[in-house]
XYZ file of C-alpha atoms in Angstrom:
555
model
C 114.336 133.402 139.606
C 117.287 132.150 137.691
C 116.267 134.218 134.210
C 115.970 137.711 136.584
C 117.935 140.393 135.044
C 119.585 142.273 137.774
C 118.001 145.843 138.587
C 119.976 148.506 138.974
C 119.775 150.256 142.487
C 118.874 153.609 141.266
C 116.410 153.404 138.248
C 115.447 156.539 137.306
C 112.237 158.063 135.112
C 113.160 158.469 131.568
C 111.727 160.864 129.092
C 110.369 158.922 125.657
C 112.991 159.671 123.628
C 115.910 157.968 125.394
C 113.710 155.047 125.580
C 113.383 155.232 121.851
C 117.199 155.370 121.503
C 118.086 152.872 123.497
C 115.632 150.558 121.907
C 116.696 151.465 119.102
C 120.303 150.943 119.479
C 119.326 147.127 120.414
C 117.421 146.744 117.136
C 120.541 147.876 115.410
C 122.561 145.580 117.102
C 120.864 142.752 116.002
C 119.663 143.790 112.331
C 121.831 144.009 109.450
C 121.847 142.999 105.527
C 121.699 139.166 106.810
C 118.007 139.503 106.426
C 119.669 138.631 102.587
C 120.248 135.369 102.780
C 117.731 134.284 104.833
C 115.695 132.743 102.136
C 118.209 130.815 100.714
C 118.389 129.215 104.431
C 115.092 128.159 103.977
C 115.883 126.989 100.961
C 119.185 124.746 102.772
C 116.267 123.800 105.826
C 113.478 123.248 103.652
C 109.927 125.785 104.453
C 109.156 123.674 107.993
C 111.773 123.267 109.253
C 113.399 126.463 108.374
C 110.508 128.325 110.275
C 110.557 125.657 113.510
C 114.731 126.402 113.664
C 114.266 130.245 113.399
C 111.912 129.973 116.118
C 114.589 127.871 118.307
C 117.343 130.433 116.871
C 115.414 133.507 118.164
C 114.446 131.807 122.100
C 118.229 130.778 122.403
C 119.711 134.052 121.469
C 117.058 136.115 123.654
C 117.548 133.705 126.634
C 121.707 133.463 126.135
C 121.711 137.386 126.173
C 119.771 137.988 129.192
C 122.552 135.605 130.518
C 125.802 137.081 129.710
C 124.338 139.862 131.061
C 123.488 138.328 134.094
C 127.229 137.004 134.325
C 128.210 140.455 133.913
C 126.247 141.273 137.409
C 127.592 138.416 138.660
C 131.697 139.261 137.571
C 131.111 142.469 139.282
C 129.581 141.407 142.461
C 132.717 138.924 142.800
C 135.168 142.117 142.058
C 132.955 144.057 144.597
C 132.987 141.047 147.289
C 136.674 140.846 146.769
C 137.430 143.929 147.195
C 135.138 144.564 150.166
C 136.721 141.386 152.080
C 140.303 142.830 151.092
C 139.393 145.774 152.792
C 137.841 143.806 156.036
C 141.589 141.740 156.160
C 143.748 145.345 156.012
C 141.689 146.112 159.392
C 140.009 149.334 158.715
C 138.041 150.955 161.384
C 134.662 150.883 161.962
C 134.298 154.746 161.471
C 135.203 154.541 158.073
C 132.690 151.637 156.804
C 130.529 154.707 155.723
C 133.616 155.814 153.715
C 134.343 152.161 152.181
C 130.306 151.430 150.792
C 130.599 155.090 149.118
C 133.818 153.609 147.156
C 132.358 150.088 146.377
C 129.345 151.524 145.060
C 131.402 153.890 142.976
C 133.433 150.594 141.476
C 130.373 149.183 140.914
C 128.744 151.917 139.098
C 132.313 151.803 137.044
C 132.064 148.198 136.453
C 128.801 148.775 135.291
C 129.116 151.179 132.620
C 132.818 149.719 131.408
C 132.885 146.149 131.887
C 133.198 144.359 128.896
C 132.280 140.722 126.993
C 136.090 139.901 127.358
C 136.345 141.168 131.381
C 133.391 138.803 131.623
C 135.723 136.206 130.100
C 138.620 136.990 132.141
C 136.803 137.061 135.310
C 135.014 133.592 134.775
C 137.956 131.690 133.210
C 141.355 133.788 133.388
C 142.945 134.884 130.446
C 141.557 132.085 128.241
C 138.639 133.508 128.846
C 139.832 136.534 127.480
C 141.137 134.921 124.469
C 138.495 132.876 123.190
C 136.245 136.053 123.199
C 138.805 138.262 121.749
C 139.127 135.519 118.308
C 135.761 134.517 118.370
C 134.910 138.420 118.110
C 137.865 138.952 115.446
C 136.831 136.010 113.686
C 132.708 137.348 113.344
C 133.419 140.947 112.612
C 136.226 139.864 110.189
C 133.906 137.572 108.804
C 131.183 139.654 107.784
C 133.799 142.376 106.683
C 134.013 139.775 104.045
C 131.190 138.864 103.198
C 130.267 142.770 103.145
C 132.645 142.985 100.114
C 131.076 140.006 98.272
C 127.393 141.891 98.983
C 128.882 144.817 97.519
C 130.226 143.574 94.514
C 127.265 141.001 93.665
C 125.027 143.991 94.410
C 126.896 146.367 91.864
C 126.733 143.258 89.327
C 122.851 142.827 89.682
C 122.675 146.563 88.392
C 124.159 145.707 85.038
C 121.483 144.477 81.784
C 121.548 141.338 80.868
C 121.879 139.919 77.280
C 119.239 137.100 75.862
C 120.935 134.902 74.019
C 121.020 131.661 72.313
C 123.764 128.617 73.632
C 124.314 125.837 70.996
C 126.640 122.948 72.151
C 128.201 120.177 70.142
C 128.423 117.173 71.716
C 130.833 115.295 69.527
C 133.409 118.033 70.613
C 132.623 119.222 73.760
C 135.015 121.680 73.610
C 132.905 123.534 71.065
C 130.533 126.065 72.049
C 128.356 128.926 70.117
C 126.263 131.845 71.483
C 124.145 133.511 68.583
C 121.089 136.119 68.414
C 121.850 138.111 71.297
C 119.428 140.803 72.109
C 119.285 143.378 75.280
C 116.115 143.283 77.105
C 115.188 145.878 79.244
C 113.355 144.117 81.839
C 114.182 139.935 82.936
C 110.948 139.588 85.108
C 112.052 136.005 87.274
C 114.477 134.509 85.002
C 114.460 131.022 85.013
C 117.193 128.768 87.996
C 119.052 127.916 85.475
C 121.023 130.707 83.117
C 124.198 131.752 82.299
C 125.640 134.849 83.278
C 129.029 136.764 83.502
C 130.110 135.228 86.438
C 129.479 131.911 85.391
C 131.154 132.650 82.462
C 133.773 134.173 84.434
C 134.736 131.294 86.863
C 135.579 129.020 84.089
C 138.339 126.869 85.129
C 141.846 127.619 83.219
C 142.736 124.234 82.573
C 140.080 123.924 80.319
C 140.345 125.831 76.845
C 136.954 125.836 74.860
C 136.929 127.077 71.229
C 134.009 129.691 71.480
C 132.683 130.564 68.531
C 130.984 134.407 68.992
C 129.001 134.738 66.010
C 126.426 138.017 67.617
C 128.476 141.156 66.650
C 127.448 142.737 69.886
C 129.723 140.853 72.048
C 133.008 141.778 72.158
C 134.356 139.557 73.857
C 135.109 135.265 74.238
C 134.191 133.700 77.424
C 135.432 130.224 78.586
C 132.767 128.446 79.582
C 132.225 126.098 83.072
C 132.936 122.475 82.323
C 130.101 121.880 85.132
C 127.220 123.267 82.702
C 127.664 120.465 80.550
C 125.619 117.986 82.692
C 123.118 120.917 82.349
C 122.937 120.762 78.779
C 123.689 117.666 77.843
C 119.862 116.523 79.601
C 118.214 117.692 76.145
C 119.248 117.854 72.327
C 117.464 119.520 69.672
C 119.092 117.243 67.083
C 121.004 114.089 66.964
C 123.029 111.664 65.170
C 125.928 109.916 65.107
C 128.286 112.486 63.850
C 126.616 115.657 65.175
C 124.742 116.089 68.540
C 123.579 119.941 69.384
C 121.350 121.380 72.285
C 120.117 125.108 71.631
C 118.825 126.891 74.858
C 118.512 130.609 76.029
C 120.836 131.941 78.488
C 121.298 134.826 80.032
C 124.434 137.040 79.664
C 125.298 139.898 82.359
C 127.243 142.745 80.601
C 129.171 143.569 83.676
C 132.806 143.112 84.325
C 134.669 140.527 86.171
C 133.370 140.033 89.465
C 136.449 139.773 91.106
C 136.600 143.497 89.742
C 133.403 144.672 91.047
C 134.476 142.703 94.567
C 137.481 145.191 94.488
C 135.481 148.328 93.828
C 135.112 149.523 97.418
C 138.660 148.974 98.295
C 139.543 152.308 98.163
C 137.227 153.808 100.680
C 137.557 151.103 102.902
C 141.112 151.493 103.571
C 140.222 155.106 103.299
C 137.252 154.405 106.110
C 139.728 152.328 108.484
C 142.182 155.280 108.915
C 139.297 157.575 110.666
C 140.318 157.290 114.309
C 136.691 158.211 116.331
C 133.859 156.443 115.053
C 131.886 159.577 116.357
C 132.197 161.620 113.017
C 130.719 158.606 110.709
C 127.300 158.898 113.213
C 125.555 161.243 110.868
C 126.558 159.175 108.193
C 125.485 155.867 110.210
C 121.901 157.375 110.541
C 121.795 157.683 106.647
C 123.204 154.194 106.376
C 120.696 152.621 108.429
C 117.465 154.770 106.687
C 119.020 153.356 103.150
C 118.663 149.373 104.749
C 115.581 149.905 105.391
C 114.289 151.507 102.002
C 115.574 148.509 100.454
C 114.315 146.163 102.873
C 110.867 147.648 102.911
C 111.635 147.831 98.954
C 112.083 143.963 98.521
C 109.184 142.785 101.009
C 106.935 145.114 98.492
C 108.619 143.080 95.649
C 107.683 139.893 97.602
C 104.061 140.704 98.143
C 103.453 142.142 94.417
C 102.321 139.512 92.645
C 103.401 137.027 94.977
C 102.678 132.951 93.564
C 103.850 130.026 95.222
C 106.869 128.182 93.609
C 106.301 124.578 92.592
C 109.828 123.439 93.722
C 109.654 124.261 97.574
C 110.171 121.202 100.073
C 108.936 121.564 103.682
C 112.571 119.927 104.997
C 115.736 119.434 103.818
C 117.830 117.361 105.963
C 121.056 117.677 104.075
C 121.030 121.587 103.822
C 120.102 122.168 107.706
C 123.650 122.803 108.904
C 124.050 125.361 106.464
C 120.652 126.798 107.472
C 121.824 127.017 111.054
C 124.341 128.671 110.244
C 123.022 131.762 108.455
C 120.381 131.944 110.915
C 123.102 132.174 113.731
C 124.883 134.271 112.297
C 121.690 136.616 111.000
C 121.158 137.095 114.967
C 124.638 138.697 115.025
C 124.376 141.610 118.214
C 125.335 139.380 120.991
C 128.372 140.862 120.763
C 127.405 144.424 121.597
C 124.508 143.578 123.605
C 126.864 144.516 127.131
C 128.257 148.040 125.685
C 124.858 148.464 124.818
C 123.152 147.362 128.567
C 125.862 149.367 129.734
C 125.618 152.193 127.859
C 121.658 152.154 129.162
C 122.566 154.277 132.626
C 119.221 155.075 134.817
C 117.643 152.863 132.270
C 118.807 149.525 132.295
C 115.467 148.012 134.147
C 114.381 148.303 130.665
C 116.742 146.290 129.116
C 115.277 142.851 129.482
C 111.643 144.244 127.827
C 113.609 146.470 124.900
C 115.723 142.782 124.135
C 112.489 140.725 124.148
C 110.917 143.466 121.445
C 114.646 143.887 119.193
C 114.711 139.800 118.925
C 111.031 139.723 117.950
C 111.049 142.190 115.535
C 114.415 140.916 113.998
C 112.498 136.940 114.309
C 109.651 139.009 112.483
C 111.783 140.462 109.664
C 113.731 137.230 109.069
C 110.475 135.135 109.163
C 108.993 137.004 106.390
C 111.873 137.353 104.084
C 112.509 133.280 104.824
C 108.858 132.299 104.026
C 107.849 134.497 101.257
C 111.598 134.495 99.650
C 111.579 130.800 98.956
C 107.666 130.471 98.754
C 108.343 132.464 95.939
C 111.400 131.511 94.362
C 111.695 127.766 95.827
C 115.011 126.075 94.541
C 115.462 129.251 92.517
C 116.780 131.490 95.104
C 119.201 133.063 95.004
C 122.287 133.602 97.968
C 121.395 136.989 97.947
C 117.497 137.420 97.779
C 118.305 140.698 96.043
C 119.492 139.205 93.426
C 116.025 137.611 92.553
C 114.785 141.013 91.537
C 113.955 141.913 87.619
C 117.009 142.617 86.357
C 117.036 145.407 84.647
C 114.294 147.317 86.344
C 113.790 150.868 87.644
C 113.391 149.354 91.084
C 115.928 146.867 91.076
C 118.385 149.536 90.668
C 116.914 151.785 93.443
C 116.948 148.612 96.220
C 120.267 148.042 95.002
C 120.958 151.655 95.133
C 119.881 152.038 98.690
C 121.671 148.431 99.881
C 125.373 149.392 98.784
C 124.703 152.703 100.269
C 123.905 151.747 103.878
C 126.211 148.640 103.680
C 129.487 150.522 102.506
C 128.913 153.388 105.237
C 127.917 150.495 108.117
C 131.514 148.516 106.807
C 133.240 150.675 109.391
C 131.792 149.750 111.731
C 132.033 146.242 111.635
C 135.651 146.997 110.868
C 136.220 148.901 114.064
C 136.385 145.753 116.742
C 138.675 143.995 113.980
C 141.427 147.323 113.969
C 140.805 147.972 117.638
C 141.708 144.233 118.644
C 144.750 143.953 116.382
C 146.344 147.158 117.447
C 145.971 145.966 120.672
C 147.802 142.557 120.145
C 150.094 144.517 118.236
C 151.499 147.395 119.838
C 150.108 147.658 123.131
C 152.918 146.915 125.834
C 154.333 143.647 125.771
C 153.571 142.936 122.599
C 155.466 142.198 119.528
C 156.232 145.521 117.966
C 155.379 147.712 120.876
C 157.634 150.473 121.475
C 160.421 149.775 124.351
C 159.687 150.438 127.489
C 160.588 153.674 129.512
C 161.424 153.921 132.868
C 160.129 156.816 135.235
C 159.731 157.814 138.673
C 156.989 155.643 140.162
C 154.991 159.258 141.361
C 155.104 160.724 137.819
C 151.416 159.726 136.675
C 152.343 160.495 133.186
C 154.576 157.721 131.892
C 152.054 155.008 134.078
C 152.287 151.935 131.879
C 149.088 151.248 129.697
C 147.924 148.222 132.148
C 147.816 150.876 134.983
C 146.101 153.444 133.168
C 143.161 151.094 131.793
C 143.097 148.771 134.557
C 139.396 148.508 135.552
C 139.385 149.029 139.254
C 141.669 152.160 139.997
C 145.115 151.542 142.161
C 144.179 153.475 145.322
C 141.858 151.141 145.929
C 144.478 148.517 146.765
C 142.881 145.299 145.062
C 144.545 142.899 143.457
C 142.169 142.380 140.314
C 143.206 143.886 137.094
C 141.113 144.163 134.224
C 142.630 145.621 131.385
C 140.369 147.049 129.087
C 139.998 149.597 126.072
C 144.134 149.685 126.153
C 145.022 152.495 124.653
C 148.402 152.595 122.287
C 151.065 154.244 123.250
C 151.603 158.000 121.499
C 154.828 156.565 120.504
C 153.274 154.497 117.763
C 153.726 155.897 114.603
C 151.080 156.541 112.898
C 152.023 154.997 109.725
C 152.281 151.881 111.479
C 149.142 151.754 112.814
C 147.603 152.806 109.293
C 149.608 149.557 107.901
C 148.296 147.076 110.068
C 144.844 148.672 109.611
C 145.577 148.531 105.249
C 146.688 145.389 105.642
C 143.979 143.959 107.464
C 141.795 145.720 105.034
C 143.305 143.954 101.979
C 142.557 141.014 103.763
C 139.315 140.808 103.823
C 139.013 141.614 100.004
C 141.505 139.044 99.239
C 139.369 136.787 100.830
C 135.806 138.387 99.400
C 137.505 138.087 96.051
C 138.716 133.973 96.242
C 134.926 133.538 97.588
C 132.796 135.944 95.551
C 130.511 133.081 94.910
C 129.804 132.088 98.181
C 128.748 134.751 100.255
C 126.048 132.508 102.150
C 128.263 129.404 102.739
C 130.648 132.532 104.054
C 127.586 133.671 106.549
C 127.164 130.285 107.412
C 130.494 129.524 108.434
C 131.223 132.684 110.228
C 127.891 132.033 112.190
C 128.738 128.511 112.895
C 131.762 129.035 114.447
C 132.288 132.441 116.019
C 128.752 133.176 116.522
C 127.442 130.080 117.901
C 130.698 130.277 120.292
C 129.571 134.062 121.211
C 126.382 133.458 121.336
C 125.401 130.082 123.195
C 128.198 127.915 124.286
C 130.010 130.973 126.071
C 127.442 132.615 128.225
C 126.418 129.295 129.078
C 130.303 128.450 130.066
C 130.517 131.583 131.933
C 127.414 131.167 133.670
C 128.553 127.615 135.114
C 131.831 129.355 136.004
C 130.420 132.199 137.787
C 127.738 130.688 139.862
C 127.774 126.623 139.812
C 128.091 126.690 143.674
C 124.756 128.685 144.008
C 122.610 127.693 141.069
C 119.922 124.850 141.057
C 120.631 121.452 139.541
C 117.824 122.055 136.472
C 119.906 125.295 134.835
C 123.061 123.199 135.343
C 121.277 120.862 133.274
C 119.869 123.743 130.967
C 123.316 125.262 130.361
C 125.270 121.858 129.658
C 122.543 120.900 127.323
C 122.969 124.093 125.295
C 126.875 123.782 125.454
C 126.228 120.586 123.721
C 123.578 120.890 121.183
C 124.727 124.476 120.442
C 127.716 123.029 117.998
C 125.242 120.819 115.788
């Protein structure tokens, strides 16, 4: 069958709890804090559709991982085939066929438990193969870097009371505004879609100077309002004539800071988190991390059920919102990109793999399902990017689920960081490159001073094969470490930069990322390298079935 993972040739029994690790290592792979902005999809998609495309999501990212895993089988029996016939044209005797199957299977068993998404790449289309996958990776992981330091700083912002107050607007000058009689309440239980809070306030544009008149003694400070709220207010008046127009409505006020401050809040311990060199010592901490996600996703689907009522304003499709919705939901399926290391990492266990990926993608379809349906069910056009944020403000338990999120999402930030570093160090200062150190010259039979392409080359040099696969490079010692710890600052910076100029968008940011890297990684790749790898063997119908989901994939 064309589906049929390969099986490796020595499967061994396994005792319960490796096959608990290693399914749980898939479900990590796949589940993250996208579960977020799920509902908001739905809200893009519409309740029908949104639940038909999930569906269509979740069978195209199960199927397209069983077959870049499949290519991977099939890169190595071409490196094994090679290497074999390279052996048959250098003449070697008969006596020592014995001798040569011993060393193939030993490359194989290497290949197996090193190759990578990018060897697959190189194998099936050269170094452009490498390429893609190396920016399309960059350009995910960076991505949700991102988007990691919007979630943080809208998350810390949520924790902060809100002031009840009352907005007056004159619409002879509508320049004027005045915000009286505000009071602190304790508890907002569902505030209404439309309010006002410090981040509105916030993102006024500077152009536009509004004489604020503060006349509530408890606010201490004038906010420039959006010019965009005045189509909002300007649909009712509470009195009119021809000199004076005024519309008097409650809005909410957040007490918090600047949000481009709150965005900015983890910096420090993420530049402080990208200098730590083995991703080993964090694994305590990443067990913590991933206990706190799920508090505060249990937390919210309890939330959800509690007095759960259906919103008046849901719509069963949306036509205008569904490329947005695709690509959340793309993206919200994000562990394509570690489902090899993860296969390969599954030694004397891998048989499993297909049934443990079947039961990660099902229980991730489950999880997104139910935050999708019940999120906007509940909230309809109300929702917020970050379901979160749809919580009582002011609460008990909206600070404990918010708590428990910017816990496990500011430990987990290194490692999404980690691929970013790794693969710009290599581009870097690995030799060849740019601001590698120069190269030394040695005797050939000093192992020592081997350049880094010999040392990580995939297939060892005894064997006398021509295929290289350079993976994992390691940097020279040479490298400074200062340098290194630069790059990985700057890079850093980067993404808050970026987090900062989009604070306000952190599902169009999901969206985007998943459109474009992960719908690359994802679906049109494996499908590329699949046609690659085995067009000459495969039947006309999964020729059809991969150039079909090379097209649609992009829309």
């Amino acid at each position: 069958m064309e589906n049929t993972l390969p099986i490796e040739i020595s499967p061994r029994v396994v005792n319960w709890h490796t096959n608990l690790s290693d399914f749980a290592n898939m479900v990590k792979a796949f589940i993250g804090s996208n579960y977020l902005g799920v509902a908001f999809a739905f809200r893009q998609s519409g309740l029908a559709a949104g639940i038909v495309g999930l569906f269509f999501i979740a069978v195209l990212t199960d199927h397209c991982c069983k077959l870049i895993v499949k290519c991977k089988y099939e890169a190595i029996r071409n490196v094994v085939d090679a290497q074999r016939n390279l052996r048959v044209t250098n003449g070697n005797a008969e006596e020592d066929e014995v001798i040569e199957e011993e060393e193939l299977m030993k490359i194989r068993k290497q290949l197996q438990r090193s190759m990578t998404y990018g060897d697959v790449g190189q194998l099936s289309m050269g170094k452009l193969g490498l390429y893609i996958v190396n920016a399309c990776v960059f350009l995910t992981q960076f991505g949700f870097c991102v988007g990691y330091f919007i979630l943080i700083g809208n998350t810390i912002f949520a924790t902060f009371p809100l002031d009840t107050c009352d907005l007056h607007k004159n619409f002879t000058n509508a320049s004027e505004f005045t915000i009286t009689n505000c009071r602190r309440d304790h508890l907002i239980k569902d505030p209404p879609p439309r309010l006002i809070t410090l981040r509105d306030l916030s993102e006024s544009l500077d152009n536009h100077t509004s004489n604020f008149t503060n006349v509530n003694d408890s606010m201490n400070s004038i906010f420039p309002f959006l010019s965009d709220i005045d189509s909002e207010l300007s649909r009712n008046t509470s009195t009119q004539n021809d000199s004076w127009s005024t519309f008097s409505e409650e809005v909410y006020i957040s007490t918090a800071p600047s949000l481009k401050l709150l965005v900015l809040i983890p910096l420090p311990l993420f530049i402080f988190f990208s200098y730590i060199r083995n991703l080993r010592h964090l694994g305590p901490i990443s067990v913590a991390a991933n206990i706190s996600i799920l508090v505060g996703c249990v937390s919210i689907i309890v939330f959800l059920v509690d007095g759960f009522s259906i919103s008046k304003t849901y719509k069963l499709i949306e036509y205008e919102g569904l490329p947005v919705f695709f690509g959340l939901v793309a993206g919200a399926f994000e562990g394509i990109g570690t489902v090899i290391p993860i296969e390969s990492s599954m030694e004397g266990n891998r048989h499993n793999f297909g049934p443990f990926l079947h039961g990660a993608i099902g229980f991730l379809s489950f999880v997104l399902t139910s935050f999708g349906i019940m999120g906007y069910l509940r909230f309809g056009t109300g929702v917020q990017q970050m379901l979160n944020a749809n919580l009582p403000a002011g609460s008990d338990f909206s600070l404990i689920v918010n708590i428990c999120l910017l816990f496990g999402v500011v430990l987990t930030f290194p490692l999404m960081m980690y691929p970013v570093i790794e693969l710009a160090e290599i581009y870097t200062f690995a030799e060849g490159r740019i601001c590698a150190p120069k190269k030394k010259y040695y005797d050939d039979d000093d192992d020592e001073f081997r350049s880094a392409s010999d040392r990580d080359s995939l297939l060892p040099s005894n064997t006398g094969t021509n295929i290289s696969l350079p993976v994992a490079a390691t940097i020279s010692h040479e490298v400074a470490g200062w340098k290194r710890n630069l790059v990985r600052m700057i890079l850093v910076l980067m993404a808050a930069g970026l987090a900062v100029l989009f604070r306000n968008s952190f599902a169009y940011i999901l969206a985007f990322v998943g459109g474009i890297g992960s719908t690359l990684l994802a679906f049109i790749l494996p499908c590329i390298f699949h046609l690659k790898l085995t067009w000459t063997t495969m039947s006309i119908c999964v020729k059809i079935k991969d150039i079909v989901i090379i097209i649609v994939a992009p829309f």
